[in-house]
Amino acid sequence: MATLRVAPKPALAPMKVAQISKPGGDFEIVEREVPEPGAGQVRIKVQACGICHSDVLTKEGAWPGIQYPRVPGHEVAGVIDEVGAGVSTWKKGQRVGVGWHGGQDGTCLQCRRGDFVHCSNLKISGISYDGGYQEYMVAPVEALAALPETLSDAEAAPLLCAGVTTFNALRHSGAGPGDLVAVQGIGGLGHLGVQFASKFGYKVAAIGRGTENGSLAKRLGASVYIDSQSTNAAEELQKLGGAQMILATAPNSKAMSALIDGLGPNGKLMVIGATFDPIEVTPVQLIMAGRTIQGWASGTPTDSEDTLRFSELTGVRPMIETYPLEKAGEAYDRMMSGKAEFRVVLKM
Ligand SMILES: [Zn+2]
Ligand SMILES: [Zn+2]
């Protein structure tokens, strides 16, 4: 009787990973075994990964309970390279992305209400498990967004966090076509916010510090540019009738507080620039004009697919600077410097 031989799976060569091994540690480029996807997971051959300011949570250990070593990255674009047991709707060779929403438990009260973004046990790529600063990553299928053909990996990556956050905050703000919408901050989030707001049909007032970003803001679709250094931006907004919505993207609570008086009746300050400093507002400022302040985190993978489809249809694109994975530390420093124009993306 012939012996049945099972051919061993060809071993993949080790992969390169940019990891943080302790809170506040530097990026280390190390080799690891390529991970195998478990049940309900896929392995992604990462092609590009954006560097987001929220990666500071992994770099500095600011997320409660984060374990090390950890590979950051929640703006991942790549292609499915292997599927785990029970995965039938996602296929090998399919282009996918992973954003901030890295998976939900499906069983908590919020999930049972269909509110997956606020899952009590939300997983975040690059925090709860290793993210996209590596050549291969494993992700649960709940985290996957399909990528459209016409968007390159490096262009799609920033849309999976910066893009979906601005797109979703704008589309859920209650502002309608023709309304005055202000975008505070012309940076990683703001340069996308101006584009989306313009394509949504709002009259867009871009608010930046200094004059240098004025012509860029107009090229991105702003009707008006307000320099908050040389003018009182809230007064300028009131001259235009008051903003229906202000999308606050720059993580600067003082600057956000100063804009509240620029809101028109029933106007909303939509906060997406994350900082730990308090926003200051008096009850009277809110009561007299029926104003509200709301925060917005990001979105689910299907929100990301909406963002990508809208970007494909309308030509909204992130402005990016690319670095190789080996230079993850330098790329991260560039993002932190605030001088990048405007999203930094690692290419594998
Ligand atoms: Zn992010
Ligand atoms: Zn849940």
Tab-separated table of C-alpha atoms in Angstrom, residues 42-196:
chain	number	residue	atom	x	y	z
A	42	VAL	CA	-8.426	36.845	6.574
A	43	ARG	CA	-4.758	37.524	5.983
A	44	ILE	CA	-4.065	40.697	4.028
A	45	LYS	CA	-0.928	41.353	2.022
A	46	VAL	CA	-0.589	45.004	2.972
A	47	GLN	CA	0.195	47.357	0.073
A	48	ALA	CA	-0.138	50.696	1.861
A	49	CYS	CA	-0.926	51.964	5.344
A	50	GLY	CA	-1.659	55.545	6.305
A	51	ILE	CA	-0.169	57.078	9.432
A	52	CYS	CA	-2.881	58.700	11.521
A	53	HIS	CA	-2.454	61.019	14.489
A	54	SER	CA	-4.367	58.448	16.575
A	55	ASP	CA	-1.405	56.072	16.151
A	56	VAL	CA	0.024	58.097	19.035
A	57	LEU	CA	-2.229	55.938	21.258
A	58	THR	CA	-0.163	52.884	20.316
A	59	LYS	CA	3.181	54.664	20.202
A	60	GLU	CA	2.769	56.253	23.654
A	61	GLY	CA	0.629	53.579	25.320
A	62	ALA	CA	-2.288	55.939	25.888
A	63	TRP	CA	-4.968	53.284	25.278
A	64	PRO	CA	-6.042	51.416	28.438
A	65	GLY	CA	-4.923	47.790	28.433
A	66	ILE	CA	-2.876	47.921	25.203
A	67	GLN	CA	-0.352	45.056	25.023
A	68	TYR	CA	3.158	45.125	23.554
A	69	PRO	CA	4.875	44.585	21.224
A	70	ARG	CA	2.223	46.153	19.019
A	71	VAL	CA	2.176	47.049	15.316
A	72	PRO	CA	0.185	50.284	14.743
A	73	GLY	CA	-1.894	51.098	11.679
A	74	HIS	CA	-5.603	51.549	10.962
A	75	GLU	CA	-5.537	52.932	7.410
A	76	VAL	CA	-4.706	49.671	5.686
A	77	ALA	CA	-5.083	48.898	1.979
A	78	GLY	CA	-4.102	45.557	0.512
A	79	VAL	CA	-5.235	42.295	-0.976
A	80	ILE	CA	-6.601	39.153	0.685
A	81	ASP	CA	-3.897	36.551	0.549
A	82	GLU	CA	-5.446	33.778	2.658
A	83	VAL	CA	-8.847	33.159	4.251
A	84	GLY	CA	-9.518	31.394	7.544
A	85	ALA	CA	-12.131	28.736	8.314
A	86	GLY	CA	-15.744	29.739	7.750
A	87	VAL	CA	-14.962	32.756	5.544
A	88	SER	CA	-17.094	32.524	2.401
A	89	THR	CA	-17.992	36.052	1.308
A	90	TRP	CA	-14.439	37.361	0.995
A	91	LYS	CA	-12.067	35.806	-1.525
A	92	LYS	CA	-8.358	35.426	-2.045
A	93	GLY	CA	-7.131	38.117	-4.431
A	94	GLN	CA	-9.836	40.620	-3.410
A	95	ARG	CA	-8.664	44.160	-2.615
A	96	VAL	CA	-9.719	45.279	0.853
A	97	GLY	CA	-9.086	47.935	3.464
A	98	VAL	CA	-9.175	48.093	7.256
A	99	GLY	CA	-9.895	51.323	9.124
A	100	TRP	CA	-10.351	52.384	12.748
A	101	HIS	CA	-13.360	50.060	13.220
A	102	GLY	CA	-11.510	46.773	13.637
A	103	GLY	CA	-14.456	44.569	14.547
A	104	GLN	CA	-17.426	44.306	16.903
A	105	ASP	CA	-18.549	41.489	19.199
A	106	GLY	CA	-22.031	41.347	17.694
A	107	THR	CA	-23.590	40.528	21.074
A	108	CYS	CA	-23.503	43.657	23.290
A	109	LEU	CA	-26.539	45.925	23.648
A	110	GLN	CA	-25.224	48.454	21.105
A	111	CYS	CA	-24.526	45.719	18.557
A	112	ARG	CA	-27.979	44.218	19.117
A	113	ARG	CA	-29.317	47.677	18.295
A	114	GLY	CA	-27.225	47.699	15.116
A	115	ASP	CA	-24.953	50.447	16.426
A	116	PHE	CA	-21.671	48.661	15.749
A	117	VAL	CA	-19.542	51.811	15.974
A	118	HIS	CA	-20.340	52.027	19.679
A	119	CYS	CA	-19.797	48.328	20.455
A	120	SER	CA	-18.788	47.927	24.111
A	121	ASN	CA	-16.009	45.583	23.008
A	122	LEU	CA	-14.961	47.433	19.855
A	123	LYS	CA	-11.698	46.194	18.392
A	124	ILE	CA	-9.321	48.705	16.826
A	125	SER	CA	-6.730	47.725	14.272
A	126	GLY	CA	-3.233	48.561	15.536
A	127	ILE	CA	-4.441	48.756	19.157
A	128	SER	CA	-6.470	45.593	19.916
A	129	TYR	CA	-4.422	43.579	17.408
A	130	ASP	CA	-1.493	44.227	15.090
A	131	GLY	CA	-2.331	46.737	12.364
A	132	GLY	CA	-0.980	47.744	8.992
A	133	TYR	CA	2.645	48.807	9.589
A	134	GLN	CA	3.731	45.370	8.333
A	135	GLU	CA	3.845	43.267	5.206
A	136	TYR	CA	1.003	40.935	6.211
A	137	MET	CA	-1.752	41.405	8.762
A	138	VAL	CA	-4.655	39.318	10.006
A	139	ALA	CA	-8.072	40.944	10.409
A	140	PRO	CA	-11.577	39.733	11.280
A	141	VAL	CA	-14.083	39.929	8.425
A	142	GLU	CA	-16.152	42.504	10.393
A	143	ALA	CA	-13.299	44.957	9.798
A	144	LEU	CA	-13.126	44.632	6.004
A	145	ALA	CA	-14.133	47.228	3.421
A	146	ALA	CA	-13.990	46.413	-0.295
A	147	LEU	CA	-11.767	48.767	-2.309
A	148	PRO	CA	-12.939	50.158	-5.664
A	149	GLU	CA	-10.766	49.380	-8.687
A	150	THR	CA	-9.981	52.958	-9.671
A	151	LEU	CA	-8.455	54.009	-6.348
A	152	SER	CA	-4.804	53.136	-5.778
A	153	ASP	CA	-3.815	51.564	-2.452
A	154	ALA	CA	-1.935	54.671	-1.314
A	155	GLU	CA	-4.919	56.924	-2.162
A	156	ALA	CA	-7.467	54.590	-0.585
A	157	ALA	CA	-5.575	54.122	2.709
A	158	PRO	CA	-6.152	57.609	4.229
A	159	LEU	CA	-9.810	57.478	3.198
A	160	LEU	CA	-10.288	54.554	5.627
A	161	CYS	CA	-9.853	56.788	8.685
A	162	ALA	CA	-9.393	60.475	7.832
A	163	GLY	CA	-11.749	60.101	4.882
A	164	VAL	CA	-14.605	58.195	6.485
A	165	THR	CA	-14.445	60.379	9.603
A	166	THR	CA	-14.878	63.649	7.707
A	167	PHE	CA	-17.366	62.165	5.192
A	168	ASN	CA	-19.524	60.603	7.898
A	169	ALA	CA	-19.457	63.627	10.218
A	170	LEU	CA	-20.537	65.866	7.325
A	171	ARG	CA	-23.284	63.609	6.038
A	172	HIS	CA	-24.769	63.140	9.517
A	173	SER	CA	-24.520	66.816	10.509
A	174	GLY	CA	-27.981	67.836	9.322
A	175	ALA	CA	-26.623	70.547	6.977
A	176	GLY	CA	-28.317	70.635	3.589
A	177	PRO	CA	-27.201	71.682	0.076
A	178	GLY	CA	-26.401	75.375	-0.130
A	179	ASP	CA	-25.884	75.762	3.631
A	180	LEU	CA	-22.811	77.557	4.942
A	181	VAL	CA	-20.453	74.919	6.339
A	182	ALA	CA	-17.118	75.885	7.855
A	183	VAL	CA	-14.143	73.552	7.991
A	184	GLN	CA	-11.703	74.500	10.745
A	185	GLY	CA	-8.115	73.394	10.020
A	186	ILE	CA	-6.544	72.701	6.622
A	187	GLY	CA	-4.587	69.574	7.514
A	188	GLY	CA	-4.866	65.805	7.317
A	189	LEU	CA	-8.597	65.840	8.094
A	190	GLY	CA	-9.461	69.343	6.930
A	191	HIS	CA	-8.132	69.060	3.376
A	192	LEU	CA	-10.506	66.104	2.905
A	193	GLY	CA	-13.321	67.856	4.790
A	194	VAL	CA	-13.178	70.843	2.422
A	195	GLN	CA	-13.361	68.548	-0.617
A	196	PHE	CA	-16.261	66.474	0.709
